[in-house]
XYZ file of C-alpha atoms in Angstrom:
738
model
C -1.405 4.351 35.122
C 1.248 4.617 32.443
C 4.351 6.614 33.295
C 5.078 9.965 31.681
C 7.285 10.192 28.609
C 11.017 10.079 29.294
C 13.914 11.460 27.342
C 14.917 7.971 26.258
C 11.598 7.388 24.504
C 11.908 10.573 22.485
C 15.408 9.930 21.178
C 16.551 11.269 17.835
C 15.295 9.554 14.681
C 17.468 8.629 11.718
C 15.952 7.579 8.348
C 17.633 4.184 8.271
C 17.068 3.098 11.857
C 14.748 0.179 12.616
C 12.970 -1.017 15.717
C 12.365 2.521 17.028
C 9.864 3.385 19.743
C 8.620 6.985 19.702
C 6.066 8.987 21.620
C 4.002 11.991 20.627
C 0.534 13.499 20.583
C -1.955 12.916 17.764
C -2.257 16.267 16.002
C -4.360 15.177 13.016
C -5.935 11.995 11.626
C -5.008 12.382 7.951
C -6.640 9.193 6.678
C -8.366 6.127 8.084
C -10.121 3.094 6.654
C -12.339 1.453 9.239
C -12.554 -1.802 7.267
C -8.799 -2.389 7.042
C -7.650 -0.349 10.050
C -5.042 1.445 7.933
C -4.431 4.941 9.277
C -2.232 7.930 8.569
C -1.629 10.094 11.644
C 0.290 13.282 12.236
C 2.111 13.318 15.604
C 3.529 16.383 17.273
C 6.002 16.672 20.101
C 8.322 14.026 18.626
C 11.861 15.098 19.496
C 14.179 15.915 16.557
C 11.207 16.068 14.196
C 8.712 18.330 15.894
C 5.946 16.580 13.965
C 5.968 13.296 12.089
C 3.663 11.289 9.798
C 2.885 7.777 11.095
C 1.296 5.094 8.873
C 0.139 1.542 9.528
C -2.705 -0.740 10.556
C -3.487 0.942 13.856
C -6.310 1.172 16.403
C -8.664 4.157 16.294
C -7.288 7.072 18.276
C -8.571 10.581 18.888
C -6.869 13.895 18.242
C -4.969 15.049 21.362
C -4.197 11.515 22.586
C -0.603 10.787 23.582
C 0.646 7.552 22.016
C 3.671 5.297 21.874
C 4.434 3.836 18.420
C 6.930 1.123 17.503
C 8.264 0.493 14.032
C 10.784 1.984 11.614
C 11.397 5.048 9.509
C 10.888 4.771 5.772
C 11.082 7.146 2.839
C 8.067 7.191 0.531
C 9.031 8.313 -3.005
C 6.011 10.648 -3.161
C 5.392 11.661 0.439
C 8.874 11.695 1.929
C 9.885 10.491 5.402
C 7.246 8.508 7.292
C 7.246 6.281 10.341
C 5.793 2.852 9.542
C 4.273 1.675 12.816
C 3.743 -1.956 13.773
C 2.024 -1.055 17.050
C 0.388 1.969 18.641
C -0.447 2.171 22.337
C -2.258 5.123 23.914
C -0.345 6.606 26.848
C -2.655 7.500 29.673
C -2.343 11.202 30.439
C -1.292 12.619 33.828
C -2.636 16.157 33.632
C -6.217 17.335 34.018
C -6.284 18.802 30.514
C -4.736 15.632 29.102
C -7.259 13.354 30.828
C -10.114 15.519 29.566
C -8.790 15.409 25.984
C -8.258 11.646 26.258
C -11.819 10.927 27.396
C -13.406 13.235 24.817
C -11.266 12.086 21.874
C -14.078 9.866 20.575
C -12.606 6.422 21.138
C -15.044 5.703 23.994
C -18.626 5.681 22.753
C -20.878 7.890 24.848
C -18.259 10.282 26.256
C -18.197 13.642 24.544
C -16.532 16.889 25.526
C -19.312 17.867 27.947
C -19.335 14.637 29.969
C -15.537 14.426 29.914
C -15.335 17.897 31.482
C -17.846 16.988 34.212
C -16.119 13.703 35.062
C -12.645 15.256 35.278
C -13.946 18.220 37.266
C -15.346 15.784 39.851
C -12.527 13.218 40.133
C -9.505 15.219 39.024
C -6.283 13.238 38.581
C -7.998 10.137 40.013
C -10.429 9.924 37.039
C -8.846 7.009 35.194
C -8.260 5.100 38.432
C -11.959 5.471 39.287
C -12.962 4.177 35.851
C -10.692 1.145 36.282
C -11.282 0.253 39.915
C -14.496 1.834 41.201
C -16.823 2.669 38.290
C -19.865 2.798 40.602
C -18.592 6.213 41.698
C -19.449 7.615 38.248
C -22.940 8.112 39.652
C -21.498 10.867 41.830
C -20.976 13.048 38.754
C -23.764 15.664 38.562
C -26.199 14.971 35.735
C -24.769 11.533 34.875
C -27.282 9.221 36.519
C -27.156 5.484 37.205
C -28.069 4.343 33.692
C -25.621 6.686 31.974
C -22.862 5.756 34.412
C -23.404 2.068 33.673
C -23.257 2.688 29.927
C -19.985 4.622 30.255
C -18.366 1.926 32.360
C -19.466 -0.736 29.895
C -18.001 1.290 27.007
C -14.762 1.868 28.944
C -14.395 -1.849 29.738
C -15.157 -2.888 26.154
C -12.600 -0.407 24.821
C -9.916 -1.698 27.188
C -10.628 -5.317 26.271
C -10.650 -4.582 22.549
C -7.432 -2.584 22.835
C -5.674 -5.451 24.596
C -6.687 -7.853 21.811
C -5.749 -5.376 19.096
C -2.345 -4.864 20.684
C -1.730 -8.597 20.320
C -2.897 -8.538 16.689
C -1.356 -5.294 15.444
C 1.946 -6.732 14.270
C 0.024 -9.300 12.196
C -1.915 -6.751 10.158
C -5.330 -7.336 11.747
C -7.778 -4.430 11.746
C -9.672 -2.969 14.707
C -12.897 -4.381 13.241
C -11.477 -7.892 13.460
C -10.379 -7.257 17.037
C -13.945 -6.181 17.819
C -15.309 -9.417 16.314
C -12.924 -11.477 18.423
C -14.004 -9.647 21.586
C -17.666 -10.061 20.605
C -17.145 -13.805 20.085
C -15.037 -14.614 23.164
C -15.564 -11.767 25.636
C -13.058 -11.678 28.488
C -11.407 -14.865 27.214
C -10.427 -13.154 23.932
C -6.834 -12.230 24.781
C -6.104 -15.690 26.178
C -7.491 -17.431 23.077
C -5.471 -15.181 20.769
C -2.303 -16.174 22.646
C -3.040 -19.842 23.270
C -5.316 -21.076 20.440
C -4.973 -18.640 17.522
C -6.250 -21.139 14.941
C -9.633 -21.018 16.638
C -9.887 -17.482 15.271
C -9.711 -18.708 11.683
C -12.132 -21.557 12.403
C -14.716 -19.732 14.509
C -14.610 -15.976 13.782
C -15.990 -14.529 10.562
C -13.388 -12.452 8.736
C -10.289 -13.839 10.466
C -8.175 -15.423 7.764
C -5.910 -18.405 8.025
C -2.850 -16.304 7.179
C -3.405 -14.008 10.156
C -3.953 -16.915 12.544
C -0.896 -18.688 11.157
C 1.343 -15.650 11.726
C 0.195 -15.374 15.316
C 0.726 -19.088 15.899
C 4.221 -19.000 14.440
C 5.171 -15.999 16.562
C 4.218 -17.825 19.757
C 5.849 -21.090 18.731
C 2.902 -23.370 17.913
C 4.066 -26.374 15.879
C 3.321 -26.530 12.158
C 1.612 -29.918 12.527
C -0.777 -28.793 15.259
C -4.222 -30.372 14.611
C -6.014 -27.015 14.772
C -3.661 -25.661 12.108
C -4.650 -28.455 9.726
C -8.353 -27.829 10.408
C -7.961 -24.089 9.819
C -5.987 -24.787 6.634
C -8.671 -27.093 5.228
C -11.374 -24.527 5.995
C -9.222 -21.852 4.367
C -9.054 -23.854 1.135
C -12.830 -24.417 1.134
C -13.442 -20.705 1.688
C -11.040 -19.803 -1.099
C -13.011 -22.074 -3.421
C -16.263 -20.447 -2.257
C -14.803 -17.031 -3.090
C -14.332 -18.384 -6.628
C -17.987 -19.464 -6.734
C -17.636 -23.151 -5.837
C -19.965 -24.819 -3.340
C -17.964 -28.004 -2.751
C -14.656 -29.767 -3.275
C -13.822 -33.430 -3.776
C -12.319 -34.722 -0.531
C -9.132 -36.048 -2.119
C -8.547 -32.733 -3.895
C -9.169 -30.732 -0.713
C -6.702 -32.909 1.182
C -4.071 -32.455 -1.512
C -4.565 -28.688 -1.678
C -4.448 -28.203 2.079
C -1.474 -30.536 2.578
C 0.482 -28.679 -0.086
C -0.377 -25.273 1.346
C 0.399 -26.320 4.939
C 3.447 -28.431 3.995
C 2.207 -31.347 6.092
C 1.287 -34.944 5.287
C -2.039 -35.779 3.640
C -2.821 -38.145 6.523
C -2.624 -35.157 8.841
C -5.178 -33.257 6.753
C -7.423 -36.335 6.443
C -7.709 -36.381 10.226
C -8.425 -32.630 10.230
C -11.255 -33.013 7.706
C -12.803 -35.747 9.859
C -12.553 -33.459 12.895
C -14.283 -30.643 11.011
C -17.036 -33.053 10.010
C -17.441 -34.243 13.603
C -17.745 -30.629 14.798
C -20.384 -29.931 12.087
C -18.296 -27.257 10.382
C -18.292 -29.179 7.102
C -20.530 -31.827 5.565
C -19.114 -34.790 3.666
C -21.424 -36.376 1.123
C -20.385 -39.006 -1.422
C -16.737 -38.006 -1.158
C -17.552 -34.288 -1.564
C -16.829 -31.718 1.149
C -19.130 -28.709 1.686
C -18.967 -25.829 4.074
C -22.004 -26.544 6.239
C -23.708 -23.265 5.291
C -23.709 -24.064 1.575
C -24.777 -27.667 2.024
C -27.773 -26.440 4.008
C -28.527 -23.837 1.346
C -28.543 -26.392 -1.487
C -30.785 -28.730 0.480
C -33.135 -25.888 1.392
C -33.388 -24.634 -2.211
C -34.382 -28.130 -3.289
C -36.853 -28.456 -0.421
C -38.559 -25.144 -1.193
C -38.750 -25.934 -4.916
C -40.255 -29.365 -4.289
C -42.803 -27.793 -1.924
C -43.783 -25.304 -4.629
C -44.006 -28.021 -7.272
C -45.990 -30.384 -5.073
C -48.457 -27.871 -3.597
C -51.716 -27.047 -5.375
C -52.013 -23.553 -6.809
C -54.745 -21.349 -8.170
C -55.979 -22.632 -11.529
C -55.690 -20.062 -14.336
C -58.656 -19.823 -16.685
C -59.219 -17.945 -19.918
C -55.627 -18.304 -21.093
C -56.361 -17.903 -24.798
C -58.539 -14.894 -24.094
C -55.822 -13.124 -22.078
C -53.155 -13.914 -24.693
C -55.416 -12.527 -27.429
C -56.014 -9.340 -25.432
C -52.277 -8.932 -24.900
C -51.513 -9.394 -28.611
C -54.271 -6.965 -29.555
C -53.060 -4.326 -27.107
C -49.467 -4.490 -28.383
C -50.437 -5.171 -31.999
C -48.155 -8.227 -32.168
C -48.419 -11.967 -32.571
C -46.436 -14.147 -30.203
C -44.028 -16.569 -31.828
C -44.530 -20.274 -31.170
C -41.758 -20.466 -28.539
C -43.072 -17.338 -26.814
C -46.607 -18.721 -26.687
C -45.233 -22.002 -25.316
C -43.500 -20.105 -22.502
C -46.710 -18.287 -21.564
C -48.697 -21.541 -21.615
C -46.094 -23.264 -19.416
C -46.258 -20.416 -16.895
C -50.046 -20.779 -16.782
C -49.885 -24.567 -16.426
C -46.974 -25.042 -13.996
C -46.089 -23.602 -10.610
C -42.398 -22.983 -11.419
C -41.083 -22.119 -14.892
C -37.644 -21.115 -16.185
C -37.203 -18.932 -19.298
C -33.732 -18.427 -20.741
C -32.121 -17.129 -23.902
C -29.739 -14.541 -25.267
C -30.327 -11.019 -26.578
C -33.012 -10.356 -29.182
C -35.021 -13.516 -28.515
C -38.053 -11.871 -26.912
C -37.661 -12.568 -23.179
C -39.098 -9.152 -22.281
C -42.181 -9.709 -24.438
C -42.774 -13.059 -22.730
C -42.489 -11.500 -19.273
C -45.063 -8.867 -20.246
C -47.388 -11.539 -21.658
C -47.111 -13.749 -18.567
C -47.695 -10.738 -16.334
C -50.804 -9.904 -18.361
C -52.138 -13.461 -17.952
C -51.432 -13.499 -14.204
C -53.105 -10.132 -13.648
C -56.049 -11.249 -15.766
C -56.479 -14.159 -13.357
C -56.480 -11.700 -10.425
C -53.165 -12.928 -9.012
C -51.164 -10.626 -6.763
C -47.888 -10.406 -8.722
C -44.516 -9.063 -7.545
C -41.611 -8.326 -9.887
C -38.011 -8.509 -8.682
C -34.396 -8.601 -9.822
C -31.060 -8.963 -8.002
C -29.905 -5.334 -8.465
C -31.460 -1.905 -8.527
C -30.415 -1.386 -12.146
C -32.001 -4.659 -13.251
C -35.161 -3.895 -11.262
C -35.425 -0.481 -12.934
C -35.140 -2.056 -16.396
C -37.824 -4.621 -15.492
C -40.098 -1.862 -14.260
C -39.589 0.167 -17.459
C -40.261 -2.905 -19.618
C -43.486 -3.893 -17.846
C -44.866 -0.551 -16.679
C -45.233 -1.935 -13.136
C -43.222 -1.542 -9.957
C -40.258 -3.884 -9.635
C -37.888 -4.081 -6.689
C -34.603 -5.636 -5.736
C -34.883 -9.057 -4.148
C -33.481 -7.574 -0.930
C -36.228 -4.968 -0.836
C -38.883 -7.534 -1.748
C -37.782 -9.653 1.216
C -37.517 -6.544 3.449
C -33.885 -6.741 4.415
C -33.231 -5.315 7.883
C -29.687 -3.867 8.045
C -29.729 -3.711 11.837
C -30.751 -7.331 12.291
C -28.656 -8.406 9.313
C -31.374 -10.565 7.768
C -34.648 -10.672 5.866
C -37.981 -10.023 7.547
C -39.790 -12.120 4.931
C -39.072 -15.827 5.305
C -40.725 -19.229 5.562
C -42.182 -18.105 8.907
C -43.367 -14.748 7.498
C -43.951 -15.363 3.763
C -44.806 -12.845 1.084
C -48.485 -12.169 0.448
C -48.350 -12.994 -3.275
C -49.894 -15.231 -5.889
C -46.899 -15.062 -8.232
C -43.332 -13.789 -8.338
C -41.478 -13.020 -11.580
C -37.696 -12.776 -11.168
C -35.500 -11.318 -13.912
C -31.701 -11.454 -14.426
C -31.613 -14.732 -12.505
C -28.046 -15.523 -13.609
C -26.929 -13.042 -10.935
C -28.671 -14.863 -8.065
C -26.252 -16.802 -5.861
C -27.084 -19.849 -3.765
C -27.857 -18.142 -0.441
C -29.989 -15.405 -2.050
C -31.947 -18.078 -3.942
C -32.502 -19.874 -0.645
C -33.849 -16.710 1.018
C -36.095 -15.859 -1.942
C -37.648 -19.301 -2.256
C -38.136 -19.540 1.512
C -40.351 -16.433 1.451
C -42.608 -17.545 -1.428
C -45.778 -19.255 -0.163
C -46.264 -22.839 -1.401
C -49.399 -21.996 -3.376
C -47.721 -19.209 -5.369
C -46.222 -19.379 -8.868
C -42.617 -18.519 -9.723
C -41.271 -17.459 -13.112
C -37.464 -17.362 -13.321
C -36.011 -15.411 -16.252
C -32.368 -14.995 -17.213
C -29.549 -15.600 -19.642
C -27.721 -18.722 -18.482
C -24.766 -17.941 -20.766
C -23.800 -14.761 -18.944
C -21.291 -14.691 -16.112
C -22.588 -16.556 -13.068
C -23.282 -14.819 -9.757
C -20.526 -13.172 -7.763
C -21.383 -15.339 -4.760
C -21.136 -19.153 -4.617
C -23.300 -21.311 -6.859
C -24.662 -21.295 -10.401
C -28.347 -21.412 -9.565
C -29.890 -20.590 -12.945
C -27.620 -23.024 -14.795
C -28.290 -25.741 -12.229
C -32.067 -25.307 -12.379
C -31.952 -25.627 -16.157
C -29.402 -28.449 -16.073
C -31.491 -30.508 -13.671
C -34.183 -30.966 -16.355
C -36.720 -31.017 -13.506
C -38.345 -27.616 -13.990
C -40.352 -26.762 -17.113
C -37.887 -24.686 -19.148
C -38.121 -22.708 -22.367
C -34.848 -21.917 -24.093
C -35.371 -19.226 -26.713
C -33.024 -19.395 -29.695
C -34.847 -17.554 -32.454
C -33.618 -13.999 -32.933
C -36.511 -11.801 -34.030
C -36.372 -9.920 -37.304
C -35.948 -6.487 -35.740
C -33.116 -7.702 -33.506
C -31.505 -9.537 -36.434
C -30.495 -6.170 -37.893
C -28.360 -5.430 -34.849
C -24.714 -6.429 -35.143
C -24.568 -6.333 -31.342
C -27.122 -9.161 -31.207
C -25.480 -11.007 -34.130
C -22.052 -10.847 -32.533
C -23.332 -11.825 -29.094
C -24.655 -15.046 -30.621
C -21.411 -15.532 -32.560
C -19.447 -15.196 -29.317
C -21.800 -17.663 -27.625
C -20.928 -20.178 -30.370
C -17.198 -19.473 -29.987
C -16.950 -17.547 -33.255
C -14.986 -14.347 -33.819
C -17.128 -11.162 -33.732
C -17.357 -9.251 -37.015
C -16.823 -5.500 -37.213
C -19.174 -3.305 -39.235
C -17.744 -1.371 -42.180
C -16.659 2.061 -40.943
C -18.808 3.821 -43.549
C -22.033 1.947 -42.676
C -24.440 4.647 -41.401
C -26.294 2.436 -38.894
C -23.221 0.512 -37.722
C -23.444 -0.474 -34.055
C -20.466 -2.830 -33.581
C -16.764 -2.195 -34.208
C -13.567 -4.090 -33.460
C -10.421 -1.944 -33.280
C -7.283 -4.103 -33.135
C -4.624 -3.022 -30.624
C -2.001 -5.184 -28.940
C -0.139 -2.735 -26.719
C -2.041 -1.963 -23.453
C -0.911 1.691 -23.371
C -1.995 2.218 -26.987
C -5.309 0.490 -26.297
C -5.916 2.780 -23.316
C -5.242 5.824 -25.510
C -7.779 4.583 -28.072
C -10.376 3.985 -25.341
C -9.930 7.553 -24.079
C -10.186 8.969 -27.611
C -13.350 6.957 -28.314
C -15.086 8.045 -25.127
C -14.117 11.701 -25.191
C -14.225 12.508 -28.931
C -15.083 9.938 -31.576
C -18.276 8.414 -30.123
C -19.815 11.762 -29.036
C -19.024 13.307 -32.448
C -20.408 10.475 -34.610
C -23.283 9.176 -32.492
C -24.240 12.344 -30.555
C -23.932 10.491 -27.253
C -23.017 12.144 -23.947
C -19.610 10.749 -22.900
C -20.593 10.812 -19.219
C -24.238 9.736 -19.288
C -24.283 7.421 -22.302
C -20.838 5.817 -22.719
C -19.551 3.148 -20.348
C -16.098 1.548 -20.419
C -16.105 -2.113 -19.315
C -12.806 -3.865 -18.659
C -11.885 -7.296 -17.270
C -9.458 -6.106 -14.566
C -8.687 -3.271 -12.160
C -4.900 -3.139 -12.589
C -2.802 -2.308 -15.629
C -2.874 0.456 -18.250
C -6.276 -0.711 -19.518
C -7.733 -1.512 -16.087
C -10.385 0.430 -14.203
C -7.935 2.380 -12.026
C -5.828 3.822 -14.837
C -8.765 4.401 -17.190
C -10.811 6.165 -14.501
C -7.908 8.505 -13.748
C -7.412 9.307 -17.441
C -11.120 9.799 -18.179
C -11.667 11.930 -15.079
C -8.787 14.181 -16.163
C -10.205 14.429 -19.687
C -13.935 14.772 -18.947
C -14.042 16.448 -15.534
C -10.683 18.116 -14.848
C -11.704 20.977 -12.540
C -14.103 21.819 -9.727
C -14.604 21.367 -5.994
C -12.889 18.197 -4.831
C -12.203 15.966 -1.837
C -9.333 13.466 -1.759
C -9.556 10.172 0.079
C -6.996 7.382 -0.049
C -5.368 8.760 -3.189
C -8.723 8.986 -4.979
C -10.129 12.370 -6.015
C -13.890 12.866 -5.816
C -14.849 15.903 -7.888
C -18.121 17.717 -8.479
C -19.677 16.164 -11.597
C -17.825 12.828 -11.362
C -19.551 9.586 -12.330
C -19.302 7.199 -9.364
C -20.365 3.665 -8.477
C -21.533 2.309 -5.125
C -19.394 -0.722 -4.186
C -21.321 -2.052 -1.166
C -25.008 -2.424 -0.421
C -26.162 0.567 1.651
C -29.617 -0.228 2.978
C -29.955 3.044 4.867
C -29.562 5.071 1.662
C -31.241 2.344 -0.422
C -28.248 2.323 -2.766
C -26.782 -0.988 -3.838
C -23.542 -2.501 -5.052
C -23.079 -1.499 -8.704
C -25.465 1.489 -8.737
C -24.051 4.409 -10.745
C -24.632 8.066 -9.875
C -23.182 11.559 -10.257
C -21.588 13.769 -7.604
C -23.841 16.837 -7.375
C -22.395 18.448 -4.263
C -18.975 18.739 -2.609
C -18.543 20.326 0.839
C -14.801 20.816 1.248
C -15.142 22.114 4.814
C -17.241 19.256 6.154
C -15.479 16.762 3.863
C -18.749 15.464 2.394
C -20.060 14.695 -1.077
C -23.667 14.403 -2.246
C -24.549 11.911 -4.978
C -27.611 11.641 -7.192
C -28.563 8.098 -8.219
C -31.048 8.176 -11.086
C -33.305 11.083 -10.086
C -32.801 10.745 -6.334
C -30.266 12.504 -4.135
C -29.179 10.421 -1.149
C -27.813 11.641 2.214
C -24.269 13.023 1.940
C -21.266 10.699 2.202
C -18.782 11.568 4.938
C -15.049 11.251 4.329
C -14.944 7.754 5.833
C -17.883 6.592 3.722
C -16.179 7.554 0.454
C -14.436 4.166 0.522
C -17.799 2.799 -0.693
C -17.686 4.942 -3.844
C -15.434 4.359 -6.843
C -15.078 6.427 -9.976
C -17.250 4.829 -12.667
C -16.058 6.195 -15.998
C -14.711 2.644 -16.317
C -15.919 -0.363 -14.331
C -15.313 -4.091 -14.313
C -17.398 -6.370 -16.525
C -18.537 -8.269 -13.431
C -19.926 -5.034 -11.941
C -21.921 -4.368 -15.134
C -24.143 -7.436 -14.792
C -27.820 -6.565 -14.939
C -27.152 -3.202 -16.618
C -27.555 -1.810 -20.101
C -25.815 1.258 -21.505
C -26.378 3.162 -24.766
C -22.720 2.644 -25.709
C -20.057 0.296 -24.372
C -16.296 0.372 -24.987
C -14.427 -2.826 -24.069
C -10.617 -3.148 -23.937
C -9.605 -6.816 -24.216
C -5.892 -7.628 -24.077
C -3.560 -10.513 -23.388
C -2.587 -8.784 -20.118
C -6.147 -9.657 -19.024
C -5.334 -13.343 -19.547
C -6.352 -14.609 -16.091
C -9.869 -13.223 -16.540
C -10.569 -13.984 -20.183
C -13.459 -16.325 -20.975
C -16.297 -16.631 -23.449
C -18.866 -15.838 -20.727
C -16.990 -12.671 -19.788
C -16.884 -11.360 -23.367
C -20.513 -12.356 -23.999
C -21.637 -10.553 -20.831
C -19.729 -7.382 -21.764
C -21.084 -7.235 -25.322
C -24.695 -7.824 -24.239
C -24.527 -4.751 -21.969
C -24.589 -2.489 -25.075
C -27.883 -1.150 -26.388
C -26.944 1.092 -29.334
C -23.178 0.759 -29.814
C -20.410 -1.664 -28.853
C -16.711 -1.075 -29.565
C -14.061 -3.687 -28.826
C -10.491 -2.387 -28.528
C -8.913 -5.801 -28.669
C -5.808 -7.803 -29.264
C -6.897 -10.578 -31.690
C -4.944 -13.048 -29.556
C -6.963 -12.037 -26.497
C -10.181 -12.590 -28.440
C -8.967 -16.074 -29.408
C -8.191 -16.877 -25.772
C -11.573 -15.623 -24.557
C -13.547 -17.493 -27.223
C -11.729 -20.771 -26.562
C -11.987 -20.583 -22.763
C -15.288 -22.001 -21.533
C -14.112 -23.851 -18.429
C -13.074 -20.957 -16.221
C -16.618 -19.967 -15.299
C -17.790 -23.481 -14.516
C -18.636 -24.084 -10.882
C -18.588 -27.061 -8.566
C -22.113 -27.501 -7.212
C -24.524 -30.352 -6.539
C -27.810 -28.502 -6.809
C -28.846 -30.008 -10.155
C -28.146 -33.577 -9.009
C -29.833 -32.938 -5.673
C -32.973 -31.615 -7.365
C -33.137 -34.636 -9.678
C -32.792 -37.109 -6.821
C -35.486 -35.301 -4.815
C -37.740 -35.544 -7.884
C -37.203 -39.289 -8.295
C -35.002 -38.946 -11.395
C -31.643 -40.635 -11.987
C -28.432 -38.650 -11.501
C -26.966 -36.862 -14.471
C -24.031 -38.654 -16.050
């Protein structure tokens, strides 16, 4: 058992001292982020200070727990004196009240205040010793029982093991969640592996980065040319490329990148790449290196597509009759390209339909759906996001779901219930907004479609590619294997829209043209501004005054600001703060991590939440704030979801302004887009095209002409390294693309 606090540990603190070790009792947990492990604690009983704020990446700790922290004092310009802790170690208490508080503080799952009181009442000051050395005696506690006693001992042991690993990792910035993953992966060997083979963490444990492993290795004196370091470095470079959307890397380029980053010889990295190949962590194919997971995914996508193409399907009869009925019902006549798309979908098992705004993709989807239903096929409609699924449902008048919901994602199991072993009971699947589908989601979707079914894939291949690795829609089209209709004709009604005109101009690399200010039906404006602060002021004025006054649009419900970046005067963070202050300045509020969540705020979900059935990118409004319980209630569309606790607010961002990438699959009545040279690293033609095509009634660019030039000339940045198109051609007996 740890000794009691001594006078030496509680020595006086001076603002400029470093390397201090202090002890105190946790009075209040001010802030904590479970993902990063960053916490702000208030300690009391710290000599010379009485109470003190402690910040850092720290393990979870309950109120009332005595702790020892090591680090240094610092002065925050806004919050004053704080102690920046590198490590925090709970001090085991030596009084009955202290032991009871320690056990009931919440850090051991399954022990609440009631059980803590019973256990301490029975064992007294020997409680912690019993837990460590003779846990079988827990069954002596009245009302505990054998099963409950076993669960408590297991939780106690797991907490001790995780704490020992976290203590080793704390000074390297690792979070408690990562410590838990390490313990889950290695069990009782975890601490030894952290100390002896830290690069295994980066190679074998999801979420442990190379930088963290490298810091640990350096601190314990592992040589810079250690073979495991080179392997971890090569994997790090491949993962970095995957984060940018790439599926592979040429071997010589990977070796050069890793050797430069590691500051070792290329021969050393060559040997590391071979070792990774031998251990099946990467696949090398024709001089290209893949992370094994993505190589498997590409091969599986090709295999599932070939199975669909090669398997017989239900013959569709009465095509002309069903097309005629559709045209009669809508009082339209399909254009030649539209009719061709419908005929292809009736003739072939897998069809791709692509094209920009105003070319009639929605009409084709409705026509194909009508033909499929006329042939008595069981049809399911899906899209990658909830917003895109809602638009598809509104366009067709039939239920549409997210792909995750279609495949019955199980958040507890972490996978899809529908698969090749348990396929969907369907005759056809129509998938919209396919540009957003990444490689692994495409693999899961195609796996769950029975071989006899039909698949119609619809999307705009010129939009930004998926957030995850791959460029599936572009690759399917580029392979020239699947029957594909590319729609180019803009229909007469859409031709009147300057939004549609300018989207096609941007696609061709031409400068968008602003409407005359006096034009009554104008729907596209370009306002030149070079200075980021001035541009931000114009954006705020447009959203709060000019657009609502001229177009009678609600600034909260109808106007969306889309920007390339989060940082800077015209980034999401600054614009959200300014627009919140202007549009929703008062009301009940909760603050979390410097962000204010106020009644009436527009917010966006940033992570898929399968329990609430709310998904990354969904936008809602805060309709309830409980300042006592620290909870907010959000309505998404017309549905209120269970309240968000303080810790869950990290999954909600203000959404007066959002990134262009987050807007994929959405449409808004009005869009305001700042585009500046400070956004240089993000500017591309695809990015601008995607932003403009989000607007339904009005689009306003607040742009530096130089930034527009950069975006229109940059077409390479969104290209991705994949082999799916070539792989599909080879599997279909066609020569490789040159």
